[in-house]
């Protein structure tokens, strides 16, 4: 390896450290830093050479951008027609019948998570402002209520379609949406379900569980007047069709557009207006698009300058043991030290091609890169400022420290589930 490439790798290491530190703008650092590294490595800006800065920027983007476009167009019309709001209300009402306070929080977390899946990110307070006070009135411990509601962020991040790091890892692994979203949903729902189980058993032991009728009455008294008459089955139908389409491997772009058209027809919206609503959904694409270009560009530069091989050589002794486990460990550390799913990409994306090169399937490697960071960004403090910290003021009697302590066993359970899912994806899914 030439001294020029060694120097380029050292500069890339500095770029990654700056991203991890959070002291510089994340996406600008990724894009401009990677461009500087490529120039230092001697790659021309453009031209007919096999590797140029222009080619590194455009590599691997078309598929993931097309997928994201289809999903966001569907979400645009789903939200504009009121179908998304109807889905959220249905989920919370079901949770109330499921198990009083614990059920309300479980459903509120899932509902906020669904919004986050579809819109890129939705703070847990979106539904927590109703769910947390209602659960406390139903006799639930305030810290447990706030802590369990805070798990919505995991579903929104790891199960979703537009979070910058999620999209960038999918693009870098070359897998597209679909099975990784199912893996993310399974992992996140396991965290939410474990929290529900712990809360339900504690309240049952204490004799504090209310009857479904009592719980429903308390929730209804706190809900705003519902002027939307969309039935539950009608709201869920196009959303479920989309998830089925992803699961069977149909083109995500086509599935998204088709489900958007079905929503237009079911809502009896003028087709021209419905199309405008679908296009309006693309307004959410700006941040994921910039992040995807930046992170995928960064990953291409890392590979081109030979840093992937350097990491591979350094980690070879442990990679021979279990490359999936190494990816999971690095992702956990990334989430812990950055407390940000976005910033975690600075550690996980460079390692991703190494793990795939060690024989792990791209899907399994992506799951191992995404899941632990999405979970463990919340482990130390409850997550970024828009997560658990926003729930404490609306949950009477709760404190951030105690609510976060309640979350941690749930996080560990979710990590175990994510690890199992990653191994299953590696050995059972070609």
XYZ file of C-alpha atoms in Angstrom:
430
model
C 0.000 0.000 0.000
C 1.353 3.406 -0.962
C 2.042 6.151 1.554
C -0.586 8.259 -0.247
C -3.291 5.692 0.494
C -2.122 5.310 4.094
C -2.387 9.063 4.548
C -5.857 9.052 2.939
C -6.962 6.333 5.382
C -5.672 8.358 8.327
C -7.610 11.406 7.156
C -10.751 9.274 6.783
C -10.216 8.100 10.365
C -10.196 11.744 11.481
C -13.400 12.386 9.487
C -15.112 9.446 11.214
C -13.967 10.647 14.648
C -15.375 14.120 13.942
C -18.711 12.556 12.992
C -18.769 10.452 16.150
C -17.884 13.440 18.344
C -20.882 15.460 17.188
C -18.750 18.610 17.172
C -19.214 19.186 13.429
C -22.271 19.047 11.117
C -22.874 15.335 10.528
C -23.794 15.231 6.844
C -21.475 18.016 5.709
C -18.616 16.262 7.460
C -19.443 12.971 5.729
C -19.729 14.515 2.247
C -16.929 17.107 2.303
C -14.610 14.906 4.351
C -15.069 11.978 1.965
C -14.475 14.247 -1.033
C -11.238 15.515 0.559
C -10.097 11.953 1.245
C -10.830 10.918 -2.354
C -8.786 13.842 -3.655
C -5.909 13.044 -1.273
C -5.998 9.447 -2.550
C -5.417 10.799 -6.059
C -8.809 10.076 -7.617
C -9.773 12.598 -10.336
C -12.986 14.589 -9.904
C -14.424 13.258 -13.176
C -13.391 11.593 -16.422
C -13.023 8.134 -17.904
C -10.883 6.640 -15.127
C -12.352 3.541 -13.374
C -12.597 5.459 -10.093
C -13.505 9.155 -9.961
C -15.132 11.315 -7.309
C -18.212 11.664 -9.543
C -18.564 7.881 -9.886
C -18.104 7.386 -6.152
C -20.940 9.853 -5.465
C -23.431 8.125 -7.767
C -22.628 4.504 -6.930
C -25.444 2.473 -5.397
C -28.031 5.246 -5.112
C -30.655 4.548 -7.793
C -32.382 1.581 -6.176
C -32.733 2.942 -2.650
C -33.897 6.378 -3.848
C -36.568 4.766 -6.026
C -37.767 2.684 -3.052
C -37.883 5.722 -0.772
C -39.830 7.681 -3.388
C -42.528 5.008 -3.645
C -42.952 4.771 0.130
C -43.130 8.538 0.689
C -45.681 9.023 -2.095
C -47.894 6.433 -0.414
C -47.420 8.069 2.993
C -48.324 11.474 1.559
C -51.806 10.375 0.528
C -52.262 8.089 3.576
C -51.740 11.067 5.873
C -53.675 13.621 3.800
C -56.793 11.428 3.618
C -56.881 10.820 7.382
C -56.128 7.103 7.041
C -52.938 7.385 9.108
C -54.743 9.149 11.989
C -57.414 6.435 11.924
C -54.734 3.746 12.190
C -53.239 5.449 15.259
C -56.614 5.777 17.014
C -57.474 2.149 16.308
C -54.204 0.917 17.750
C -54.625 2.888 20.999
C -58.251 1.767 21.422
C -57.172 -1.843 20.933
C -54.451 -1.422 23.540
C -56.965 -0.116 26.050
C -59.040 -3.262 25.663
C -55.880 -5.372 25.787
C -54.783 -4.435 29.264
C -55.650 -1.124 30.884
C -52.692 1.161 31.555
C -50.026 -1.231 30.211
C -52.143 -1.792 27.120
C -52.624 1.935 26.507
C -48.872 2.535 26.725
C -48.071 -0.479 24.551
C -50.503 0.733 21.914
C -49.369 4.347 22.225
C -45.781 3.258 21.670
C -46.714 1.172 18.636
C -48.828 3.977 17.184
C -46.040 6.558 17.541
C -43.631 4.002 16.135
C -45.831 3.450 13.073
C -45.871 7.187 12.410
C -42.096 7.216 12.792
C -41.729 4.287 10.400
C -43.607 6.161 7.719
C -42.437 9.726 8.234
C -38.776 9.228 9.138
C -39.153 10.087 12.795
C -41.990 10.912 15.176
C -41.285 11.714 18.854
C -43.026 9.299 21.274
C -44.879 12.303 22.688
C -47.060 12.339 19.537
C -49.250 9.717 21.205
C -47.610 9.826 24.633
C -49.277 13.137 25.443
C -52.546 11.152 25.639
C -51.302 7.667 26.520
C -48.983 8.508 29.457
C -51.426 10.632 31.527
C -54.198 8.108 30.795
C -52.046 5.183 31.959
C -51.109 7.018 35.176
C -54.808 7.665 35.862
C -55.339 3.925 35.406
C -52.913 3.243 38.272
C -49.707 2.677 36.327
C -46.339 3.719 37.762
C -45.384 7.018 36.050
C -41.770 6.020 35.407
C -42.814 2.758 33.838
C -45.408 4.530 31.704
C -42.932 7.077 30.347
C -40.197 4.475 29.911
C -42.389 2.056 27.966
C -43.809 4.816 25.751
C -40.241 5.870 24.923
C -39.630 2.599 23.076
C -41.573 3.998 20.116
C -38.342 5.463 18.761
C -36.878 1.996 18.153
C -39.796 1.019 15.928
C -39.695 4.325 14.070
C -35.938 4.048 13.438
C -35.260 0.349 12.839
C -38.614 -0.589 11.350
C -38.927 2.500 9.177
C -38.313 3.578 5.622
C -36.763 7.033 5.710
C -34.364 7.439 8.649
C -31.046 8.621 7.152
C -28.848 5.940 8.729
C -31.357 3.185 7.983
C -31.556 4.216 4.331
C -27.782 4.622 4.044
C -27.059 1.150 5.442
C -29.687 -0.394 3.181
C -28.119 1.370 0.214
C -24.590 0.385 1.233
C -25.595 -3.264 1.671
C -27.509 -3.217 -1.622
C -30.569 -4.980 -0.226
C -33.512 -2.593 -0.609
C -36.478 -2.242 1.735
C -38.656 -5.169 2.766
C -37.211 -7.926 4.925
C -35.028 -5.577 6.953
C -38.132 -3.581 7.878
C -39.807 -6.777 9.031
C -36.707 -7.634 11.077
C -36.790 -4.128 12.544
C -40.477 -4.393 13.411
C -39.972 -7.791 15.080
C -37.095 -6.430 17.174
C -38.851 -3.213 18.181
C -42.129 -4.968 18.979
C -40.238 -7.430 21.182
C -38.947 -4.478 23.248
C -42.422 -2.944 23.478
C -44.009 -6.323 24.301
C -41.461 -7.087 27.019
C -42.187 -3.719 28.611
C -45.927 -4.478 28.426
C -45.402 -7.884 30.069
C -43.370 -6.417 32.922
C -45.905 -3.641 33.508
C -48.927 -5.937 33.255
C -47.535 -8.515 35.694
C -46.522 -5.829 38.211
C -49.959 -4.200 38.186
C -51.660 -7.586 38.341
C -49.562 -8.528 41.367
C -50.456 -5.217 43.023
C -54.140 -5.599 42.181
C -54.212 -2.339 40.207
C -55.493 -3.593 36.861
C -58.764 -1.986 35.774
C -61.542 -3.659 33.839
C -61.547 -2.945 30.066
C -64.685 -0.831 30.551
C -63.055 1.311 33.260
C -59.921 1.815 31.195
C -61.920 2.704 28.070
C -63.941 5.292 29.978
C -60.789 7.039 31.242
C -59.221 7.086 27.782
C -62.347 8.442 26.113
C -62.524 11.291 28.609
C -59.052 12.393 27.522
C -59.463 12.052 23.740
C -60.373 14.979 21.576
C -63.606 14.832 19.661
C -63.196 12.456 16.724
C -64.515 13.975 13.524
C -62.948 11.321 11.316
C -65.336 8.499 10.439
C -62.846 6.235 8.655
C -63.282 2.647 9.845
C -60.346 0.626 11.142
C -60.400 -2.004 8.401
C -60.520 0.654 5.720
C -57.546 2.531 7.196
C -55.417 -0.572 7.683
C -56.147 -2.230 4.313
C -53.698 -0.302 2.065
C -51.048 -0.256 4.812
C -51.240 -4.033 5.206
C -51.111 -4.476 1.430
C -47.877 -2.496 1.407
C -46.324 -4.651 4.130
C -47.379 -7.849 2.337
C -45.897 -6.556 -0.897
C -42.591 -5.897 0.855
C -42.600 -9.317 2.502
C -43.054 -11.235 -0.759
C -40.352 -9.238 -2.495
C -42.329 -7.090 -4.930
C -40.633 -3.880 -6.197
C -40.995 -1.345 -3.380
C -41.448 1.620 -5.718
C -44.346 -0.078 -7.540
C -45.914 -1.334 -4.301
C -45.839 2.165 -2.781
C -47.417 3.798 -5.824
C -50.064 1.060 -6.089
C -51.039 1.305 -2.414
C -51.244 5.082 -2.816
C -53.670 4.634 -5.717
C -55.757 2.178 -3.666
C -55.932 4.757 -0.862
C -57.087 7.421 -3.312
C -59.863 5.138 -4.558
C -60.959 4.054 -1.071
C -60.998 7.653 0.194
C -62.901 8.754 -2.934
C -60.438 11.552 -3.532
C -60.219 13.263 -6.897
C -57.334 11.462 -8.710
C -55.594 14.740 -9.546
C -55.821 15.869 -5.922
C -54.650 12.453 -4.737
C -51.649 12.617 -7.039
C -50.805 16.054 -5.614
C -51.004 14.614 -2.092
C -48.666 11.793 -3.098
C -46.164 14.226 -4.563
C -46.478 16.352 -1.412
C -45.240 13.360 0.572
C -41.875 13.724 -1.164
C -41.197 16.884 0.879
C -39.947 14.546 3.610
C -37.251 13.229 1.290
C -34.760 16.075 1.715
C -32.925 14.921 4.853
C -32.866 11.169 4.009
C -31.738 11.975 0.482
C -28.802 14.126 1.599
C -27.854 11.587 4.266
C -28.076 8.682 1.838
C -25.885 10.394 -0.736
C -23.399 11.382 1.964
C -23.157 8.018 3.700
C -23.143 5.901 0.534
C -20.486 8.221 -0.943
C -18.485 7.862 2.265
C -18.787 4.074 2.105
C -17.619 4.036 -1.518
C -14.582 6.192 -0.673
C -13.730 3.977 2.309
C -13.734 0.953 0.032
C -11.815 2.699 -2.773
C -8.928 3.835 -0.526
C -8.493 0.340 0.887
C -9.703 1.112 4.412
C -12.060 -1.866 4.233
C -9.093 -4.207 3.741
C -7.191 -2.505 6.559
C -10.119 -2.981 8.958
C -10.491 -6.551 7.740
C -6.825 -7.285 8.479
C -7.008 -5.692 11.932
C -10.156 -7.582 12.881
C -9.331 -10.904 11.213
C -8.704 -12.812 14.469
C -12.108 -11.872 15.854
C -13.884 -12.024 12.468
C -12.942 -15.688 12.251
C -14.915 -16.222 15.459
C -18.204 -14.554 14.422
C -18.442 -11.577 12.062
C -22.137 -11.044 12.895
C -21.331 -10.791 16.597
C -18.583 -8.255 15.867
C -21.023 -6.118 13.865
C -23.578 -6.302 16.670
C -20.961 -5.305 19.256
C -19.737 -2.344 17.182
C -23.331 -1.223 16.557
C -24.061 -1.368 20.305
C -20.965 0.697 21.067
C -21.887 3.171 18.317
C -25.344 3.669 19.792
C -24.000 4.001 23.328
C -21.252 6.532 22.683
C -23.105 8.700 20.162
C -26.622 8.353 21.643
C -27.765 8.966 18.095
C -28.848 6.545 15.399
C -27.714 9.086 12.799
C -24.192 9.492 14.199
C -23.795 5.730 14.728
C -23.357 5.346 10.975
C -19.823 6.705 11.287
C -18.846 3.436 12.991
C -21.204 0.907 11.409
C -21.020 1.873 7.724
C -17.223 1.450 7.385
C -17.457 -2.001 8.979
C -20.423 -3.163 6.877
C -18.468 -4.232 3.738
C -15.933 -6.010 5.948
C -18.668 -8.091 7.563
C -20.244 -8.884 4.187
C -16.809 -9.774 2.825
C -16.360 -12.206 5.713
C -19.262 -14.262 4.351
C -22.284 -12.725 6.101
C -25.313 -12.152 3.879
C -26.017 -8.458 3.171
C -29.413 -8.660 4.917
C -27.959 -10.166 8.094
C -25.098 -7.651 8.103
C -27.547 -4.756 7.721
C -29.730 -6.053 10.566
C -26.672 -6.375 12.810
C -25.558 -2.853 11.859
C -28.942 -1.155 12.311
C -30.675 -2.880 15.210
C -28.271 -2.606 18.162
C -27.523 1.077 17.464
C -31.242 1.868 17.127
C -31.840 0.239 20.518
C -28.773 1.315 22.487
C -28.927 4.985 21.542
C -31.604 5.047 24.267
C -29.765 2.929 26.868
C -27.880 5.545 28.884
C -30.334 8.470 29.018
C -33.503 7.439 27.183
C -32.233 8.644 23.833
C -31.911 11.970 22.027
C -33.728 14.997 23.420
C -36.906 14.298 21.423
C -37.414 10.861 23.003
C -37.807 10.073 26.710
C -36.992 13.641 27.886
C -40.142 14.920 26.144
C -42.346 12.377 27.940
C -41.299 13.259 31.483
C -43.109 16.665 31.548
C -46.406 15.107 30.363
C -46.233 12.099 32.725
C -47.140 13.249 36.256
C -44.723 11.952 38.887
C -42.077 10.608 36.512
C -38.319 11.271 36.526
C -35.887 10.759 33.670
C -33.454 8.604 35.656
C -36.055 6.143 36.977
C -37.898 5.909 33.659
C -34.635 5.157 31.869
C -33.697 2.498 34.427
C -36.991 0.748 33.689
C -36.140 0.766 29.964
C -32.777 -0.961 30.168
C -33.890 -4.597 30.705
C -36.246 -4.133 27.757
C -33.338 -2.891 25.638
C -31.271 -5.944 26.527
C -34.170 -8.255 25.638
C -34.523 -6.489 22.288
C -30.797 -6.912 21.624
C -31.122 -10.655 22.199
C -34.055 -10.827 19.775
C -32.169 -8.742 17.187
C -29.166 -11.065 17.456
C -31.325 -14.129 16.887
C -33.042 -12.470 13.905
C -29.673 -11.537 12.375
C -28.379 -15.103 12.650
C -31.623 -16.463 11.199
C -31.342 -14.046 8.281
C -27.787 -15.227 7.678
C -28.476 -18.947 7.686
C -32.095 -19.255 6.560
C -32.487 -16.470 3.970
C -30.285 -16.652 0.902
